[in-house]
Short mmCIF file of C-alpha atoms in Angstrom, two decimals:
data_model
loop_
_atom_site.label_atom_id
_atom_site.label_comp_id
_atom_site.label_asym_id
_atom_site.label_seq_id
_atom_site.Cartn_x
_atom_site.Cartn_y
_atom_site.Cartn_z
CA UNK A 1 194.50 35.25 168.33
CA UNK A 2 191.60 37.69 167.86
CA UNK A 3 194.11 40.52 167.29
CA UNK A 4 195.95 38.38 164.72
CA UNK A 5 192.74 37.63 162.85
CA UNK A 6 191.84 41.35 162.76
CA UNK A 7 195.25 42.16 161.30
CA UNK A 8 194.84 39.42 158.70
CA UNK A 9 191.45 40.84 157.75
CA UNK A 10 193.03 44.24 157.19
CA UNK A 11 195.81 42.79 155.04
CA UNK A 12 193.78 40.18 153.18
CA UNK A 13 190.19 41.34 152.59
CA UNK A 14 189.44 38.46 150.19
CA UNK A 15 190.27 35.87 152.83
CA UNK A 16 188.44 37.83 155.53
CA UNK A 17 185.30 37.89 153.39
CA UNK A 18 185.54 34.17 152.64
CA UNK A 19 185.85 33.38 156.37
CA UNK A 20 182.85 35.55 157.23
CA UNK A 21 180.77 34.00 154.45
CA UNK A 22 181.75 30.55 155.72
CA UNK A 23 180.31 31.29 159.17
CA UNK A 24 177.08 32.55 157.62
CA UNK A 25 176.85 29.49 155.37
CA UNK A 26 177.11 27.14 158.36
CA UNK A 27 174.37 29.04 160.16
CA UNK A 28 172.17 28.75 157.07
CA UNK A 29 172.96 25.08 156.36
CA UNK A 30 174.39 23.21 159.37
CA UNK A 31 174.74 19.99 157.35
CA UNK A 32 177.63 21.63 155.50
CA UNK A 33 179.38 22.49 158.75
CA UNK A 34 182.00 19.75 158.50
CA UNK A 35 182.91 20.57 154.90
CA UNK A 36 183.11 24.31 155.52
CA UNK A 37 185.09 23.99 158.75
CA UNK A 38 187.65 21.68 157.18
CA UNK A 39 187.90 23.71 153.97
CA UNK A 40 187.85 27.25 155.39
CA UNK A 41 187.53 27.91 159.10
CA UNK A 42 190.18 25.39 160.11
CA UNK A 43 192.78 27.47 158.23
CA UNK A 44 194.48 30.74 159.17
CA UNK A 45 195.34 31.81 155.62
CA UNK A 46 193.84 31.68 152.17
CA UNK A 47 196.89 29.77 150.91
CA UNK A 48 196.38 27.03 153.49
CA UNK A 49 192.69 26.68 152.59
CA UNK A 50 193.46 26.62 148.88
CA UNK A 51 196.16 23.95 149.27
CA UNK A 52 193.76 21.81 151.30
CA UNK A 53 190.91 22.16 148.83
CA UNK A 54 193.01 21.38 145.74
CA UNK A 55 194.75 18.40 147.36
CA UNK A 56 191.40 17.02 148.52
CA UNK A 57 189.89 17.28 145.03
CA UNK A 58 192.88 15.70 143.26
CA UNK A 59 193.60 12.85 145.65
CA UNK A 60 193.36 9.28 144.34
CA UNK A 61 194.60 5.78 145.11
CA UNK A 62 197.72 6.68 143.13
CA UNK A 63 198.60 9.77 145.19
CA UNK A 64 197.40 10.32 148.79
CA UNK A 65 196.00 13.63 149.92
CA UNK A 66 198.82 14.30 152.38
CA UNK A 67 201.51 14.22 149.70
CA UNK A 68 199.44 16.44 147.41
CA UNK A 69 198.88 18.83 150.31
CA UNK A 70 202.62 19.08 150.93
CA UNK A 71 203.22 19.83 147.24
CA UNK A 72 200.53 22.52 147.16
CA UNK A 73 201.76 24.07 150.41
CA UNK A 74 205.30 24.25 149.08
CA UNK A 75 204.21 25.77 145.77
CA UNK A 76 202.12 28.47 147.46
CA UNK A 77 204.89 29.25 149.97
CA UNK A 78 207.55 29.41 147.26
CA UNK A 79 205.66 31.62 144.83
CA UNK A 80 203.39 34.28 146.32
CA UNK A 81 202.04 35.06 142.83
CA UNK A 82 200.01 31.82 142.90
CA UNK A 83 197.93 32.96 145.87
CA UNK A 84 197.60 36.49 144.51
CA UNK A 85 196.40 35.19 141.16
CA UNK A 86 193.90 32.90 142.90
CA UNK A 87 192.47 35.85 144.81
CA UNK A 88 192.12 37.79 141.56
CA UNK A 89 190.37 34.78 140.03
CA UNK A 90 187.84 34.67 142.88
CA UNK A 91 187.10 38.37 142.50
CA UNK A 92 186.73 37.90 138.73
CA UNK A 93 184.25 35.04 139.13
CA UNK A 94 182.23 36.98 141.67
CA UNK A 95 182.09 40.04 139.40
CA UNK A 96 181.29 38.27 136.14
CA UNK A 97 179.25 35.15 136.96
CA UNK A 98 175.67 35.98 137.95
CA UNK A 99 175.45 32.57 139.66
CA UNK A 100 178.22 33.58 142.08
CA UNK A 101 177.02 35.85 144.88
CA UNK A 102 179.79 35.06 147.40
CA UNK A 103 183.58 34.70 147.36
CA UNK A 104 183.16 31.40 149.19
CA UNK A 105 181.48 29.62 146.27
CA UNK A 106 184.40 29.29 143.82
CA UNK A 107 186.67 27.89 146.53
CA UNK A 108 184.12 25.27 147.58
CA UNK A 109 182.13 24.41 144.48
CA UNK A 110 183.20 25.92 141.14
CA UNK A 111 185.30 23.52 139.08
CA UNK A 112 186.48 26.24 136.71
CA UNK A 113 188.15 28.08 139.56
CA UNK A 114 189.49 24.88 141.12
CA UNK A 115 190.88 23.65 137.80
CA UNK A 116 192.76 26.91 137.23
CA UNK A 117 194.31 26.67 140.70
CA UNK A 118 195.35 23.06 140.06
CA UNK A 119 196.95 24.30 136.83
CA UNK A 120 198.82 27.00 138.76
CA UNK A 121 200.38 24.35 141.02
CA UNK A 122 201.23 22.20 137.98
CA UNK A 123 202.81 25.20 136.24
CA UNK A 124 205.00 25.84 139.29
CA UNK A 125 206.09 22.21 139.23
CA UNK A 126 206.82 22.45 135.49
CA UNK A 127 208.92 25.58 135.84
CA UNK A 128 210.90 24.12 138.75
CA UNK A 129 211.83 21.03 136.73
CA UNK A 130 209.39 18.53 138.24
CA UNK A 131 207.69 17.83 134.96
CA UNK A 132 206.38 14.32 135.52
CA UNK A 133 204.69 15.45 138.71
CA UNK A 134 203.28 18.43 136.81
CA UNK A 135 201.82 16.01 134.28
CA UNK A 136 200.24 14.05 137.12
CA UNK A 137 198.46 17.22 138.26
CA UNK A 138 197.35 17.86 134.67
CA UNK A 139 195.99 14.32 134.37
CA UNK A 140 194.08 14.45 137.66
CA UNK A 141 192.63 17.89 136.94
CA UNK A 142 191.42 16.61 133.57
CA UNK A 143 189.87 13.52 135.18
CA UNK A 144 188.23 15.41 138.05
CA UNK A 145 187.21 18.71 136.46
CA UNK A 146 187.02 17.92 132.72
CA UNK A 147 189.55 20.70 132.10
CA UNK A 148 192.83 19.87 130.34
CA UNK A 149 195.48 22.59 130.67
CA UNK A 150 199.08 21.78 129.83
CA UNK A 151 201.30 22.80 132.75
CA UNK A 152 203.66 24.69 130.42
CA UNK A 153 200.91 27.07 129.26
CA UNK A 154 201.13 30.59 130.64
CA UNK A 155 197.94 31.99 132.13
CA UNK A 156 197.47 35.39 133.78
CA UNK A 157 195.33 36.42 136.72
CA UNK A 158 191.71 37.45 137.00
CA UNK A 159 190.58 34.43 134.97
CA UNK A 160 186.95 33.34 134.88
CA UNK A 161 186.04 29.99 133.28
CA UNK A 162 182.28 29.56 133.47
CA UNK A 163 180.94 25.98 133.66
CA UNK A 164 184.42 24.89 132.50
CA UNK A 165 183.49 21.54 130.98
CA UNK A 166 185.77 20.39 128.13
CA UNK A 167 188.23 23.29 128.25
CA UNK A 168 191.52 22.49 126.46
CA UNK A 169 194.57 24.78 126.61
CA UNK A 170 197.72 23.63 124.81
CA UNK A 171 201.37 23.61 125.81
CA UNK A 172 202.54 26.86 124.20
CA UNK A 173 199.32 28.82 124.71
CA UNK A 174 199.46 32.17 126.49
CA UNK A 175 196.40 33.70 128.17
CA UNK A 176 196.56 37.29 129.44
CA UNK A 177 194.99 38.90 132.48
CA UNK A 178 191.24 39.36 133.03
CA UNK A 179 190.18 36.82 130.40
CA UNK A 180 186.77 35.12 130.49
CA UNK A 181 185.90 31.92 128.67
CA UNK A 182 182.96 29.56 128.69
CA UNK A 183 182.73 25.80 128.39
CA UNK A 184 184.16 23.76 125.51
CA UNK A 185 186.75 26.35 124.51
CA UNK A 186 189.89 25.01 122.82
CA UNK A 187 193.18 26.87 122.52
CA UNK A 188 194.85 24.31 120.30
CA UNK A 189 197.31 23.64 117.51
CA UNK A 190 196.72 22.86 113.85
CA UNK A 191 198.94 19.84 113.38
CA UNK A 192 201.95 17.98 114.74
CA UNK A 193 204.38 20.88 114.98
CA UNK A 194 206.61 20.74 118.05
CA UNK A 195 207.51 24.42 118.25
CA UNK A 196 205.41 27.40 119.35
CA UNK A 197 202.04 26.25 118.02
CA UNK A 198 199.22 27.54 120.23
CA UNK A 199 197.26 30.82 120.49
CA UNK A 200 198.28 33.94 122.38
CA UNK A 201 195.21 35.51 124.00
CA UNK A 202 195.46 39.16 125.03
CA UNK A 203 194.15 40.87 128.15
CA UNK A 204 190.43 41.40 128.66
CA UNK A 205 189.31 38.93 125.98
CA UNK A 206 185.93 37.16 126.07
CA UNK A 207 185.80 33.70 124.44
CA UNK A 208 182.32 32.28 123.95
CA UNK A 209 181.18 28.70 124.53
CA UNK A 210 182.50 26.15 122.07
CA UNK A 211 184.92 28.53 120.38
CA UNK A 212 188.12 27.03 118.93
CA UNK A 213 191.21 29.17 118.52
CA UNK A 214 193.83 27.21 116.59
CA UNK A 215 197.46 27.81 115.76
CA UNK A 216 200.16 30.25 116.80
CA UNK A 217 197.97 33.32 116.30
CA UNK A 218 197.34 36.39 118.41
CA UNK A 219 193.98 37.50 119.71
CA UNK A 220 194.25 41.20 120.54
CA UNK A 221 193.43 42.82 123.86
CA UNK A 222 189.76 43.39 124.72
CA UNK A 223 188.46 41.45 121.72
CA UNK A 224 185.46 39.14 121.64
CA UNK A 225 185.10 35.67 120.09
CA UNK A 226 181.53 34.54 119.48
CA UNK A 227 180.28 31.16 120.66
CA UNK A 228 180.99 28.31 118.27
CA UNK A 229 183.53 30.23 116.21
CA UNK A 230 186.67 28.68 114.74
CA UNK A 231 189.45 31.25 114.77
CA UNK A 232 192.33 30.54 112.39
CA UNK A 233 193.69 34.06 111.82
CA UNK A 234 194.90 36.83 114.08
CA UNK A 235 192.26 39.03 115.70
CA UNK A 236 193.01 42.76 116.08
CA UNK A 237 192.41 44.41 119.46
CA UNK A 238 188.88 45.51 120.37
CA UNK A 239 187.12 43.56 117.58
CA UNK A 240 184.38 40.94 117.55
CA UNK A 241 184.85 37.83 115.42
CA UNK A 242 182.28 35.16 114.61
CA UNK A 243 181.73 32.23 112.28
CA UNK A 244 183.48 29.21 110.80
CA UNK A 245 186.05 30.30 109.93
CA UNK A 246 185.77 33.37 112.12
CA UNK A 247 185.78 36.82 110.55
CA UNK A 248 185.56 40.32 111.99
CA UNK A 249 181.91 41.29 112.36
CA UNK A 250 182.30 44.53 114.28
CA UNK A 251 183.82 46.28 117.24
CA UNK A 252 184.06 44.65 120.64
CA UNK A 253 181.36 46.99 121.89
CA UNK A 254 182.97 47.96 125.22
CA UNK A 255 186.33 48.52 126.88
CA UNK A 256 186.37 45.20 128.75
CA UNK A 257 184.34 42.44 127.03
CA UNK A 258 185.58 39.86 129.53
CA UNK A 259 184.01 41.83 132.38
CA UNK A 260 180.76 42.89 130.69
CA UNK A 261 180.18 39.31 129.38
CA UNK A 262 177.90 40.56 126.58
CA UNK A 263 177.62 37.74 124.01
CA UNK A 264 174.66 38.98 121.97
CA UNK A 265 176.74 40.51 119.15
CA UNK A 266 174.48 43.54 118.96
CA UNK A 267 171.19 41.58 118.98
CA UNK A 268 168.45 43.55 120.73
CA UNK A 269 167.27 42.22 124.04
CA UNK A 270 163.88 40.53 124.36
CA UNK A 271 162.72 43.07 126.93
CA UNK A 272 163.16 45.88 124.41
CA UNK A 273 161.39 43.88 121.72
CA UNK A 274 158.49 43.11 123.99
CA UNK A 275 157.98 46.77 124.81
CA UNK A 276 157.65 47.83 121.14
#
């Protein structure tokens, strides 16, 4: 067994780090021992731990945990991209969120990460024809996490949703890889159209808190949407938009706004001001 665990650590460094952090966390706070053992150390793979955690969070009187666990296990076994995307999401959160200093934290505590993983299971159900069950996952994720993502939406990997409260992503929305968004973001429609009606967000985009992107419009790669903006027109790559309605106010300022997480729109920092 020890040899097997060493081989797993070599092949899956994200899971190996989570397991090591779990042992340290128990030593630091023994009262969390039961939660951490059941959520992490009881499992041999990241996929098993993820299926357990999501099924535990979404369980209700309407759907027991065991059935949800079987659904999650089957989804993760059938589509390896779900687990790979989840690993990329954990790395993204750890890199971009200053409140996250361990890989363990998103899996245990961060509802943005957990909501995205619940969406990934729902999306698998949707694409395999089990649409009512996919809608059940959407409903429970909305009730539990305050995040409403239609299971038909297409979302890439390396996603970081900070705080995550009141996120809404519509049915025909597309979100690229390495996107960061903060709470109260809406990727919505503009009316009752039934066709392709939601935004297409490129790779590396940063969407600030409370921003609304509405309609079948494209937001170019590595662009930046300021907090509170209402975006109704297409955004070229590598630009910053702000306002209601949003307009281009400058360049994005860096190659990867979603990673740098700079939301000051060129405003000078207080430390610099204080030193003048």
